[in-house]
Amino acid sequence: NPFNPTTSLKLSLKNKAQVQIQVFDIMGRLVQTLANNEQWQSGTHEVQFDASRLASGMYFARTQILESGKADQTQVTKLMLIK
């Protein structure tokens, strides 16, 4: 999944949910928040990650989903930025 300098992250929701998407560098530092506990409707969503100001390397996108009445779901995606 190498990209330069932007990539898109897709997310499909079965139900309305609260979504948080954050990108971290290899040292675990937060570099960008793509969605900050936003309420999203069911369906397919796509967010853009613009890494043009970041150095080449590995990054991790953490997606957290909280559907009403259900436990948190967390997914981590590895991203490789090559400039």
N, C-alpha and C. Protein backbone atom coordinates (compact mmCIF):
# COMPACT_ATOMS: atom_id res chain seq x y z
N ASN A 1 0.79 -1.20 0.00
CA ASN A 1 0.00 0.00 0.00
C ASN A 1 0.84 1.27 0.00
N PRO A 2 2.01 1.30 -0.62
CA PRO A 2 2.78 2.55 -0.64
C PRO A 2 1.98 3.67 -1.32
N PHE A 3 2.15 4.90 -0.82
CA PHE A 3 1.46 6.04 -1.40
C PHE A 3 2.36 7.26 -1.37
N ASN A 4 2.02 8.26 -2.19
CA ASN A 4 2.78 9.50 -2.26
C ASN A 4 1.93 10.56 -2.95
N PRO A 5 1.63 11.67 -2.38
CA PRO A 5 1.64 12.01 -0.95
C PRO A 5 0.27 11.85 -0.29
N THR A 6 -0.76 11.42 -1.06
CA THR A 6 -2.08 11.26 -0.45
C THR A 6 -2.61 9.85 -0.69
N THR A 7 -3.50 9.43 0.18
CA THR A 7 -4.19 8.16 0.03
C THR A 7 -5.57 8.30 0.65
N SER A 8 -6.44 7.40 0.30
CA SER A 8 -7.78 7.44 0.87
C SER A 8 -8.02 6.19 1.72
N LEU A 9 -8.75 6.38 2.79
CA LEU A 9 -9.12 5.29 3.69
C LEU A 9 -10.62 5.11 3.58
N LYS A 10 -11.06 3.88 3.32
CA LYS A 10 -12.48 3.59 3.18
C LYS A 10 -13.00 2.87 4.41
N LEU A 11 -14.26 3.16 4.74
CA LEU A 11 -14.89 2.58 5.91
C LEU A 11 -16.35 2.33 5.60
N SER A 12 -16.82 1.12 5.87
CA SER A 12 -18.22 0.78 5.67
C SER A 12 -18.87 0.55 7.03
N LEU A 13 -20.00 1.20 7.23
CA LEU A 13 -20.73 1.08 8.48
C LEU A 13 -22.09 0.45 8.23
N LYS A 14 -22.44 -0.53 9.04
CA LYS A 14 -23.76 -1.17 8.93
C LYS A 14 -24.83 -0.30 9.57
N ASN A 15 -24.43 0.43 10.61
CA ASN A 15 -25.36 1.27 11.36
C ASN A 15 -24.73 2.64 11.59
N LYS A 16 -25.55 3.60 11.99
CA LYS A 16 -25.06 4.91 12.39
C LYS A 16 -24.07 4.70 13.53
N ALA A 17 -22.93 5.42 13.51
CA ALA A 17 -21.91 5.21 14.53
C ALA A 17 -21.08 6.47 14.72
N GLN A 18 -20.42 6.52 15.87
CA GLN A 18 -19.47 7.57 16.18
C GLN A 18 -18.10 7.07 15.72
N VAL A 19 -17.37 7.89 14.94
CA VAL A 19 -16.12 7.44 14.31
C VAL A 19 -14.97 8.39 14.68
N GLN A 20 -13.83 7.78 15.00
CA GLN A 20 -12.60 8.54 15.20
C GLN A 20 -11.50 7.87 14.38
N ILE A 21 -10.81 8.66 13.56
CA ILE A 21 -9.69 8.14 12.76
C ILE A 21 -8.48 9.02 13.03
N GLN A 22 -7.41 8.41 13.54
CA GLN A 22 -6.18 9.13 13.84
C GLN A 22 -5.01 8.43 13.17
N VAL A 23 -4.03 9.22 12.76
CA VAL A 23 -2.82 8.68 12.12
C VAL A 23 -1.64 8.94 13.05
N PHE A 24 -0.85 7.89 13.27
CA PHE A 24 0.31 7.96 14.15
C PHE A 24 1.58 7.61 13.37
N ASP A 25 2.71 8.17 13.80
CA ASP A 25 3.99 7.79 13.19
C ASP A 25 4.51 6.52 13.87
N ILE A 26 5.65 6.05 13.43
CA ILE A 26 6.23 4.80 13.92
C ILE A 26 6.57 4.87 15.43
N MET A 27 6.75 6.09 15.95
CA MET A 27 7.06 6.28 17.37
C MET A 27 5.80 6.41 18.22
N GLY A 28 4.63 6.33 17.58
CA GLY A 28 3.37 6.41 18.32
C GLY A 28 2.86 7.82 18.53
N ARG A 29 3.48 8.80 17.87
CA ARG A 29 3.04 10.19 18.00
C ARG A 29 1.90 10.47 17.04
N LEU A 30 0.88 11.14 17.53
CA LEU A 30 -0.25 11.53 16.69
C LEU A 30 0.21 12.58 15.68
N VAL A 31 -0.01 12.31 14.38
CA VAL A 31 0.39 13.26 13.34
C VAL A 31 -0.80 13.93 12.68
N GLN A 32 -1.97 13.29 12.72
CA GLN A 32 -3.14 13.90 12.10
C GLN A 32 -4.41 13.19 12.57
N THR A 33 -5.46 13.97 12.77
CA THR A 33 -6.78 13.42 13.08
C THR A 33 -7.66 13.62 11.86
N LEU A 34 -8.20 12.53 11.31
CA LEU A 34 -9.02 12.60 10.10
C LEU A 34 -10.51 12.66 10.44
N ALA A 35 -10.90 12.11 11.57
CA ALA A 35 -12.29 12.19 12.06
C ALA A 35 -12.22 12.19 13.57
N ASN A 36 -12.89 13.16 14.19
CA ASN A 36 -12.78 13.33 15.63
C ASN A 36 -14.13 13.09 16.31
N ASN A 37 -14.41 11.81 16.57
CA ASN A 37 -15.66 11.41 17.24
C ASN A 37 -16.89 11.97 16.53
N GLU A 38 -16.87 11.88 15.21
CA GLU A 38 -17.98 12.38 14.40
C GLU A 38 -19.05 11.32 14.25
N GLN A 39 -20.30 11.75 14.17
CA GLN A 39 -21.42 10.85 13.97
C GLN A 39 -21.59 10.62 12.46
N TRP A 40 -21.43 9.37 12.02
CA TRP A 40 -21.55 9.03 10.61
C TRP A 40 -22.75 8.12 10.41
N GLN A 41 -23.42 8.29 9.29
CA GLN A 41 -24.56 7.45 8.92
C GLN A 41 -24.06 6.10 8.39
N SER A 42 -24.96 5.14 8.30
CA SER A 42 -24.57 3.84 7.73
C SER A 42 -24.21 4.04 6.26
N GLY A 43 -23.38 3.14 5.75
CA GLY A 43 -22.95 3.21 4.36
C GLY A 43 -21.44 3.24 4.24
N THR A 44 -20.96 3.50 3.04
CA THR A 44 -19.52 3.53 2.76
C THR A 44 -19.03 4.97 2.79
N HIS A 45 -17.92 5.17 3.49
CA HIS A 45 -17.33 6.51 3.64
C HIS A 45 -15.87 6.44 3.20
N GLU A 46 -15.34 7.58 2.77
CA GLU A 46 -13.95 7.66 2.34
C GLU A 46 -13.36 8.96 2.87
N VAL A 47 -12.19 8.88 3.51
CA VAL A 47 -11.49 10.07 3.99
C VAL A 47 -10.11 10.12 3.35
N GLN A 48 -9.62 11.31 3.11
CA GLN A 48 -8.32 11.51 2.49
C GLN A 48 -7.27 11.79 3.56
N PHE A 49 -6.11 11.15 3.41
CA PHE A 49 -4.96 11.41 4.27
C PHE A 49 -3.90 12.08 3.41
N ASP A 50 -3.62 13.34 3.70
CA ASP A 50 -2.62 14.11 2.97
C ASP A 50 -1.34 14.14 3.80
N ALA A 51 -0.32 13.45 3.34
CA ALA A 51 0.95 13.35 4.07
C ALA A 51 2.05 14.16 3.40
N SER A 52 1.68 15.17 2.63
CA SER A 52 2.67 15.93 1.87
C SER A 52 3.67 16.66 2.77
N ARG A 53 3.30 16.95 4.02
CA ARG A 53 4.22 17.64 4.94
C ARG A 53 5.00 16.68 5.83
N LEU A 54 4.79 15.39 5.66
CA LEU A 54 5.44 14.39 6.51
C LEU A 54 6.62 13.74 5.81
N ALA A 55 7.50 13.17 6.59
CA ALA A 55 8.67 12.46 6.05
C ALA A 55 8.27 11.07 5.58
N SER A 56 9.04 10.53 4.67
CA SER A 56 8.81 9.15 4.23
C SER A 56 8.90 8.21 5.42
N GLY A 57 8.14 7.14 5.39
CA GLY A 57 8.19 6.18 6.47
C GLY A 57 6.87 5.49 6.67
N MET A 58 6.78 4.73 7.75
CA MET A 58 5.59 3.97 8.07
C MET A 58 4.71 4.76 9.03
N TYR A 59 3.42 4.71 8.77
CA TYR A 59 2.42 5.36 9.62
C TYR A 59 1.31 4.36 9.89
N PHE A 60 0.53 4.62 10.91
CA PHE A 60 -0.57 3.74 11.28
C PHE A 60 -1.85 4.56 11.44
N ALA A 61 -2.91 4.13 10.77
CA ALA A 61 -4.21 4.78 10.90
C ALA A 61 -5.05 3.92 11.84
N ARG A 62 -5.50 4.52 12.94
CA ARG A 62 -6.34 3.81 13.90
C ARG A 62 -7.77 4.31 13.75
N THR A 63 -8.66 3.40 13.44
CA THR A 63 -10.08 3.71 13.29
C THR A 63 -10.84 3.11 14.46
N GLN A 64 -11.58 3.95 15.18
CA GLN A 64 -12.39 3.49 16.30
C GLN A 64 -13.85 3.79 15.98
N ILE A 65 -14.70 2.78 16.16
CA ILE A 65 -16.12 2.89 15.85
C ILE A 65 -16.91 2.54 17.10
N LEU A 66 -17.86 3.39 17.44
CA LEU A 66 -18.75 3.12 18.58
C LEU A 66 -20.18 3.22 18.09
N GLU A 67 -20.81 2.06 17.96
CA GLU A 67 -22.22 2.02 17.61
C GLU A 67 -23.01 2.05 18.90
N SER A 68 -24.14 2.74 18.90
CA SER A 68 -24.93 2.85 20.13
C SER A 68 -25.31 1.46 20.65
N GLY A 69 -25.01 1.25 21.91
CA GLY A 69 -25.35 -0.01 22.54
C GLY A 69 -24.37 -1.14 22.29
N LYS A 70 -23.30 -0.89 21.55
CA LYS A 70 -22.32 -1.95 21.25
C LYS A 70 -20.94 -1.52 21.71
N ALA A 71 -20.05 -2.48 21.85
CA ALA A 71 -18.68 -2.21 22.27
C ALA A 71 -17.89 -1.53 21.15
N ASP A 72 -16.83 -0.86 21.53
CA ASP A 72 -15.94 -0.23 20.56
C ASP A 72 -15.35 -1.26 19.61
N GLN A 73 -15.18 -0.84 18.37
CA GLN A 73 -14.45 -1.63 17.38
C GLN A 73 -13.24 -0.80 16.97
N THR A 74 -12.06 -1.41 16.98
CA THR A 74 -10.84 -0.71 16.62
C THR A 74 -10.13 -1.47 15.52
N GLN A 75 -9.67 -0.73 14.51
CA GLN A 75 -8.91 -1.33 13.42
C GLN A 75 -7.69 -0.46 13.17
N VAL A 76 -6.54 -1.10 12.97
CA VAL A 76 -5.31 -0.38 12.67
C VAL A 76 -4.83 -0.78 11.28
N THR A 77 -4.54 0.24 10.47
CA THR A 77 -4.08 0.02 9.10
C THR A 77 -2.67 0.59 8.97
N LYS A 78 -1.77 -0.21 8.40
CA LYS A 78 -0.40 0.23 8.18
C LYS A 78 -0.34 0.99 6.86
N LEU A 79 0.32 2.15 6.87
CA LEU A 79 0.47 2.99 5.68
C LEU A 79 1.94 3.25 5.43
N MET A 80 2.41 3.10 4.19
CA MET A 80 3.80 3.35 3.87
C MET A 80 3.90 4.55 2.94
N LEU A 81 4.50 5.63 3.44
CA LEU A 81 4.69 6.85 2.65
C LEU A 81 6.06 6.81 2.00
N ILE A 82 6.08 6.88 0.68
CA ILE A 82 7.34 6.88 -0.06
C ILE A 82 7.39 8.14 -0.90
N LYS A 83 8.38 8.98 -0.64
CA LYS A 83 8.53 10.23 -1.41
C LYS A 83 9.69 10.12 -2.35
